[in-house]
Amino acid sequence: MALEKLVIVGNGMAPGRMLEHLFEQAPGRYDVTIFNAEPRVNYDRIMLSPVLSGEKSFDDIVIHDDGWYETHNVTLHRGARVTGIDRAAKTVTSANGITAPYDRLVIATGSSPFIIPVPGHQLEGVLAYRDLDDVEAMQRYASFRGNAVVIGGGLLGLEAAAGLHMQGMKVTVIHLMPTLMERQLDTAAGYLLQKELEGRGIDIRCGANTRAILGEDRVIAVELDDGTVIDADMVVMAVGIRPSTALAREAGLEVSRGIVCDAQLRTSDPAISAIGECVEVDGRVYGLVAPLYTMAKILAADLAGTPVENFLHAETPTKLKVTGVNLYSVGDFAEGDDREEVVLRDAARGTYKRVIVKDDRIIGAVLYGDVADGGWYNELLRKGECVRDLRETLIFGQAFQDVLSSGGKPDPLAAVASLADDAEVCGCNGVCKGAITGAIKDKGLSALDEVRAHTKASASCGTCTNLVESLMALTLGDSFDASAPKAMCNCTHLPHGDVRRLIKANALKSIPAVMQELEWTTSGGCAKCRPALNYYLLADWPGEYVDDNQSRFINERVHANIQRDGTYSVIPRMWGGMTNSQELRAIADVVDKFAIPTVHVTGGQRIDLLGVKKEDLPGVWADLNKAGMVSGHAYGKSLRTVKTCVGTNWCRMGTQDSTGLGVALEKFLWGSWTPHKVKLAVSGCPRNCAEATCKDIGIVCVDSGYELHYAGAAGIHIQGTTRLTTVETEEEVMEITAAMMQMYREQGFYLERIYKWADRVGHDTIRAQILDNPDTRRAYYDRFVFSQRFSQTDPWSERVSGKDKHEFKPMADLSSRNHSSSSMEPAE
């Protein structure tokens, strides 16, 4: 029987969670197609703030990776914004020409940021804060430091301000209202929050109104109503969102503030449902994730044919995701004659607690500093419990009540022990205590990641992590160790370190052998563990283990970087950043022959050809190979580039032949697979024009020889290098560099950059093995040289000769249906 066709417009957190429920309840019922306006997979938007601040990367916040879509046979159209719904024909059509029929349609178009239409709001440098593209744009501006103005002192605005400040920008927050976050905090808590942020160096201007954004082509300043002018290289508008309803409105669906839905999330057309921030139910719209996840559960049940309860409004706690700032608010905390408040302030600790009571029941709470009792107050509020008997001690929290009742000393776990099983622990995902403790017992969970995987608790904003760990300690007793290393994925209980150690100890030389002998819990692994295992086996058994191409991510499989429109970028290697007229002519010919639209010079001194069609890749590589160029591995977890300056060859300041040394290093190190990408640079003098002191490994030439540095970073995370030593000869540079690369290759965890590896194993350990013990250093060096015998093969040449040629064939010819080539890209 043919599957029903379910089309989803939007790929945010709410429809993603809805699909998880649907696949559990009705596996195989629907043929699912998703249209995503963004060119990427589903990710956790709640965690954009840690990405902006550099505390997390995009990979850290991905919810559903490519493997998830493949596993569930979901067709994901990336970068495909739906522009029309034909309700009569039951089809949707995207801007890039893809039309898909549906039996059931789910609209999840989310919301759009509101941009204040002040003069200058369209200047370059004025940004919103809504998705990853906004974050990446802010990070680009932040890389130049300078001044940022954030308009809006609400939840998003303050998270943006804190993130930009951590990126090194001078930040000013302009807020129209007298206190920050006035919708979530009362005046006292708003004051404490402002004091905390100002203490960090963020300039807060409350009661300030923006008159204009100044500049000719791009932002240079912001002018306030009182005439104050604030310098700005970037302006972030974070003043609110509006449901994105245009598509539904144009389709003739009932729309008010949002897309009007009933309590089962069905629109005015019974074949069309809606979910997320675009939805209006009972006159309300929602912007926090907890009610959206409730919608996900209800809509999944409706699609599965097993409707559950109706969607009902519930108060949702608010938390700020700024490291070191603890605040919690829930419910109604406005003043009124019919209510009373209980307040506790501790100036020394900088804490503030206020609980609002009406008719002997809690209706709201605001906590700053000490937020441990937030969940307890919310639970009392949610259940409407009478607190008359607790009135005198209510403000001291749940632990104090337990002490009073027991007459003994406070028990750190007493608070979680006394929570009812239906007490909500994770507000983001609506997970209660009983679900967590039940999963721990029934499934034998012993690590936090396992609990997250099975229950979703603490898997979103993470502010309930301590509470979840307390529940684990309560349930598991002394066997629970919160500091224990985490499993590398849900397919195994073993962390990366144990897997690496056991592969060597047990002489495991294939992925099936690892999975069998280390008792993998899944049959074939997942997108997290398979690439890691493939790397560990390559690094540990050179010449014996054969690379498994299908255990690599798409970029490494096709040896090019996939772009947002489904085309690829190609970067040929240029040793030490050097090139010549022959190579440049060959590149120009390739650009013309294959109609490559964009040629870009990278920060690593390479030429990037952007917009190459997948089926053209072998032809492009063949022509570049003929000119003597090989793959630049710009897509790989491997050596990317060795950047150089011109050194003594041309520069009056140069102290050594930095170019020659850089070329020699790159020709020695290329092809080596590593846990993460590796970038080097060689500067010819301490002026450091090649920026060697922010690379994974950097060499700075000096009069007396060569300074060796390592563990720098200049991406999302910015970090200067650590100086290792100074040597006199190029031969010493080569030996130490190769030894360090091999030590990193043997000890690094997959996707762990050198600076993270160094922090984990300790700089003293690295110095002891690489500097203090010549025998150990030489052994690392020899193992690296041996491994290179099997690594320095140009993958482009292999593919040109026919290896894995199936990767580059279109799946079908749909030209007669007028589809663009990008629409043919399978969900990878």
JSON list of C-alpha atoms in Angstrom, two decimals, residues 46-145:
[
{"chain": "A", "resi": 46, "resn": "ILE", "atom": "CA", "xyz": [18.03, 27.73, 21.86]},
{"chain": "A", "resi": 47, "resn": "MET", "atom": "CA", "xyz": [21.77, 27.14, 21.82]},
{"chain": "A", "resi": 48, "resn": "LEU", "atom": "CA", "xyz": [22.63, 29.85, 19.28]},
{"chain": "A", "resi": 49, "resn": "SER", "atom": "CA", "xyz": [23.82, 32.08, 22.10]},
{"chain": "A", "resi": 50, "resn": "PRO", "atom": "CA", "xyz": [26.60, 29.67, 23.17]},
{"chain": "A", "resi": 51, "resn": "VAL", "atom": "CA", "xyz": [27.56, 29.38, 19.49]},
{"chain": "A", "resi": 52, "resn": "LEU", "atom": "CA", "xyz": [27.76, 33.16, 19.23]},
{"chain": "A", "resi": 53, "resn": "SER", "atom": "CA", "xyz": [29.88, 33.40, 22.35]},
{"chain": "A", "resi": 54, "resn": "GLY", "atom": "CA", "xyz": [32.19, 30.66, 21.09]},
{"chain": "A", "resi": 55, "resn": "GLU", "atom": "CA", "xyz": [31.32, 28.22, 23.87]},
{"chain": "A", "resi": 56, "resn": "LYS", "atom": "CA", "xyz": [29.81, 25.77, 21.36]},
{"chain": "A", "resi": 57, "resn": "SER", "atom": "CA", "xyz": [30.10, 25.05, 17.63]},
{"chain": "A", "resi": 58, "resn": "PHE", "atom": "CA", "xyz": [27.34, 24.39, 15.12]},
{"chain": "A", "resi": 59, "resn": "ASP", "atom": "CA", "xyz": [28.13, 20.67, 15.25]},
{"chain": "A", "resi": 60, "resn": "ASP", "atom": "CA", "xyz": [27.44, 20.76, 18.99]},
{"chain": "A", "resi": 61, "resn": "ILE", "atom": "CA", "xyz": [23.87, 21.97, 18.48]},
{"chain": "A", "resi": 62, "resn": "VAL", "atom": "CA", "xyz": [22.76, 19.77, 15.56]},
{"chain": "A", "resi": 63, "resn": "ILE", "atom": "CA", "xyz": [19.64, 17.84, 16.57]},
{"chain": "A", "resi": 64, "resn": "HIS", "atom": "CA", "xyz": [19.19, 15.67, 13.47]},
{"chain": "A", "resi": 65, "resn": "ASP", "atom": "CA", "xyz": [22.27, 15.00, 11.40]},
{"chain": "A", "resi": 66, "resn": "ASP", "atom": "CA", "xyz": [22.33, 13.69, 7.84]},
{"chain": "A", "resi": 67, "resn": "GLY", "atom": "CA", "xyz": [22.20, 10.12, 9.07]},
{"chain": "A", "resi": 68, "resn": "TRP", "atom": "CA", "xyz": [18.90, 10.71, 10.86]},
{"chain": "A", "resi": 69, "resn": "TYR", "atom": "CA", "xyz": [17.19, 11.81, 7.65]},
{"chain": "A", "resi": 70, "resn": "GLU", "atom": "CA", "xyz": [18.60, 8.82, 5.80]},
{"chain": "A", "resi": 71, "resn": "THR", "atom": "CA", "xyz": [17.53, 6.42, 8.54]},
{"chain": "A", "resi": 72, "resn": "HIS", "atom": "CA", "xyz": [13.93, 7.65, 8.42]},
{"chain": "A", "resi": 73, "resn": "ASN", "atom": "CA", "xyz": [13.79, 8.03, 4.62]},
{"chain": "A", "resi": 74, "resn": "VAL", "atom": "CA", "xyz": [13.02, 11.72, 4.94]},
{"chain": "A", "resi": 75, "resn": "THR", "atom": "CA", "xyz": [13.58, 13.85, 1.85]},
{"chain": "A", "resi": 76, "resn": "LEU", "atom": "CA", "xyz": [15.05, 17.15, 2.99]},
{"chain": "A", "resi": 77, "resn": "HIS", "atom": "CA", "xyz": [15.13, 20.01, 0.49]},
{"chain": "A", "resi": 78, "resn": "ARG", "atom": "CA", "xyz": [17.68, 22.49, 1.86]},
{"chain": "A", "resi": 79, "resn": "GLY", "atom": "CA", "xyz": [17.62, 26.13, 0.89]},
{"chain": "A", "resi": 80, "resn": "ALA", "atom": "CA", "xyz": [14.14, 25.60, -0.56]},
{"chain": "A", "resi": 81, "resn": "ARG", "atom": "CA", "xyz": [11.72, 28.28, 0.59]},
{"chain": "A", "resi": 82, "resn": "VAL", "atom": "CA", "xyz": [8.11, 27.36, -0.17]},
{"chain": "A", "resi": 83, "resn": "THR", "atom": "CA", "xyz": [6.35, 30.15, -2.05]},
{"chain": "A", "resi": 84, "resn": "GLY", "atom": "CA", "xyz": [2.94, 28.68, -2.72]},
{"chain": "A", "resi": 85, "resn": "ILE", "atom": "CA", "xyz": [0.35, 26.17, -1.52]},
{"chain": "A", "resi": 86, "resn": "ASP", "atom": "CA", "xyz": [-2.23, 24.87, -4.00]},
{"chain": "A", "resi": 87, "resn": "ARG", "atom": "CA", "xyz": [-4.94, 23.58, -1.67]},
{"chain": "A", "resi": 88, "resn": "ALA", "atom": "CA", "xyz": [-7.08, 22.29, -4.54]},
{"chain": "A", "resi": 89, "resn": "ALA", "atom": "CA", "xyz": [-4.28, 20.23, -6.06]},
{"chain": "A", "resi": 90, "resn": "LYS", "atom": "CA", "xyz": [-2.75, 19.54, -2.62]},
{"chain": "A", "resi": 91, "resn": "THR", "atom": "CA", "xyz": [0.75, 20.57, -3.63]},
{"chain": "A", "resi": 92, "resn": "VAL", "atom": "CA", "xyz": [3.40, 22.98, -2.40]},
{"chain": "A", "resi": 93, "resn": "THR", "atom": "CA", "xyz": [6.01, 24.67, -4.61]},
{"chain": "A", "resi": 94, "resn": "SER", "atom": "CA", "xyz": [9.32, 26.19, -3.60]},
{"chain": "A", "resi": 95, "resn": "ALA", "atom": "CA", "xyz": [11.15, 29.20, -4.99]},
{"chain": "A", "resi": 96, "resn": "ASN", "atom": "CA", "xyz": [13.70, 26.92, -6.65]},
{"chain": "A", "resi": 97, "resn": "GLY", "atom": "CA", "xyz": [11.03, 25.06, -8.58]},
{"chain": "A", "resi": 98, "resn": "ILE", "atom": "CA", "xyz": [10.38, 21.96, -6.51]},
{"chain": "A", "resi": 99, "resn": "THR", "atom": "CA", "xyz": [6.74, 20.86, -6.34]},
{"chain": "A", "resi": 100, "resn": "ALA", "atom": "CA", "xyz": [5.61, 18.17, -3.91]},
{"chain": "A", "resi": 101, "resn": "PRO", "atom": "CA", "xyz": [2.16, 16.65, -3.45]},
{"chain": "A", "resi": 102, "resn": "TYR", "atom": "CA", "xyz": [0.74, 16.04, 0.02]},
{"chain": "A", "resi": 103, "resn": "ASP", "atom": "CA", "xyz": [-2.00, 14.14, 1.79]},
{"chain": "A", "resi": 104, "resn": "ARG", "atom": "CA", "xyz": [-1.25, 15.99, 5.02]},
{"chain": "A", "resi": 105, "resn": "LEU", "atom": "CA", "xyz": [0.62, 19.29, 5.18]},
{"chain": "A", "resi": 106, "resn": "VAL", "atom": "CA", "xyz": [2.25, 20.82, 8.25]},
{"chain": "A", "resi": 107, "resn": "ILE", "atom": "CA", "xyz": [3.17, 24.50, 8.18]},
{"chain": "A", "resi": 108, "resn": "ALA", "atom": "CA", "xyz": [6.08, 25.33, 10.52]},
{"chain": "A", "resi": 109, "resn": "THR", "atom": "CA", "xyz": [7.28, 28.65, 9.17]},
{"chain": "A", "resi": 110, "resn": "GLY", "atom": "CA", "xyz": [8.23, 29.98, 12.61]},
{"chain": "A", "resi": 111, "resn": "SER", "atom": "CA", "xyz": [8.55, 33.69, 13.14]},
{"chain": "A", "resi": 112, "resn": "SER", "atom": "CA", "xyz": [10.40, 36.66, 11.74]},
{"chain": "A", "resi": 113, "resn": "PRO", "atom": "CA", "xyz": [12.41, 39.24, 13.66]},
{"chain": "A", "resi": 114, "resn": "PHE", "atom": "CA", "xyz": [10.89, 42.68, 13.93]},
{"chain": "A", "resi": 115, "resn": "ILE", "atom": "CA", "xyz": [13.11, 45.44, 12.55]},
{"chain": "A", "resi": 116, "resn": "ILE", "atom": "CA", "xyz": [12.38, 48.93, 13.86]},
{"chain": "A", "resi": 117, "resn": "PRO", "atom": "CA", "xyz": [11.91, 51.16, 10.78]},
{"chain": "A", "resi": 118, "resn": "VAL", "atom": "CA", "xyz": [14.14, 53.95, 12.03]},
{"chain": "A", "resi": 119, "resn": "PRO", "atom": "CA", "xyz": [16.25, 55.86, 9.50]},
{"chain": "A", "resi": 120, "resn": "GLY", "atom": "CA", "xyz": [19.28, 53.78, 8.59]},
{"chain": "A", "resi": 121, "resn": "HIS", "atom": "CA", "xyz": [17.74, 50.38, 9.44]},
{"chain": "A", "resi": 122, "resn": "GLN", "atom": "CA", "xyz": [18.65, 49.08, 5.97]},
{"chain": "A", "resi": 123, "resn": "LEU", "atom": "CA", "xyz": [22.34, 49.96, 6.19]},
{"chain": "A", "resi": 124, "resn": "GLU", "atom": "CA", "xyz": [24.99, 47.27, 5.90]},
{"chain": "A", "resi": 125, "resn": "GLY", "atom": "CA", "xyz": [25.83, 46.12, 9.39]},
{"chain": "A", "resi": 126, "resn": "VAL", "atom": "CA", "xyz": [22.27, 46.10, 10.75]},
{"chain": "A", "resi": 127, "resn": "LEU", "atom": "CA", "xyz": [21.45, 42.53, 11.70]},
{"chain": "A", "resi": 128, "resn": "ALA", "atom": "CA", "xyz": [18.69, 40.52, 13.30]},
{"chain": "A", "resi": 129, "resn": "TYR", "atom": "CA", "xyz": [19.27, 37.63, 15.70]},
{"chain": "A", "resi": 130, "resn": "ARG", "atom": "CA", "xyz": [17.19, 34.73, 14.60]},
{"chain": "A", "resi": 131, "resn": "ASP", "atom": "CA", "xyz": [19.12, 31.89, 12.99]},
{"chain": "A", "resi": 132, "resn": "LEU", "atom": "CA", "xyz": [22.60, 30.55, 12.32]},
{"chain": "A", "resi": 133, "resn": "ASP", "atom": "CA", "xyz": [23.11, 32.90, 9.37]},
{"chain": "A", "resi": 134, "resn": "ASP", "atom": "CA", "xyz": [22.61, 35.83, 11.76]},
{"chain": "A", "resi": 135, "resn": "VAL", "atom": "CA", "xyz": [25.10, 34.32, 14.21]},
{"chain": "A", "resi": 136, "resn": "GLU", "atom": "CA", "xyz": [27.69, 33.76, 11.51]},
{"chain": "A", "resi": 137, "resn": "ALA", "atom": "CA", "xyz": [27.24, 37.33, 10.29]},
{"chain": "A", "resi": 138, "resn": "MET", "atom": "CA", "xyz": [27.74, 38.64, 13.83]},
{"chain": "A", "resi": 139, "resn": "GLN", "atom": "CA", "xyz": [30.85, 36.51, 14.24]},
{"chain": "A", "resi": 140, "resn": "ARG", "atom": "CA", "xyz": [32.32, 37.96, 11.06]},
{"chain": "A", "resi": 141, "resn": "TYR", "atom": "CA", "xyz": [31.89, 41.48, 12.41]},
{"chain": "A", "resi": 142, "resn": "ALA", "atom": "CA", "xyz": [33.12, 40.39, 15.83]},
{"chain": "A", "resi": 143, "resn": "SER", "atom": "CA", "xyz": [36.33, 39.07, 14.27]},
{"chain": "A", "resi": 144, "resn": "PHE", "atom": "CA", "xyz": [37.35, 42.70, 13.73]},
{"chain": "A", "resi": 145, "resn": "ARG", "atom": "CA", "xyz": [36.44, 43.60, 17.31]}
]
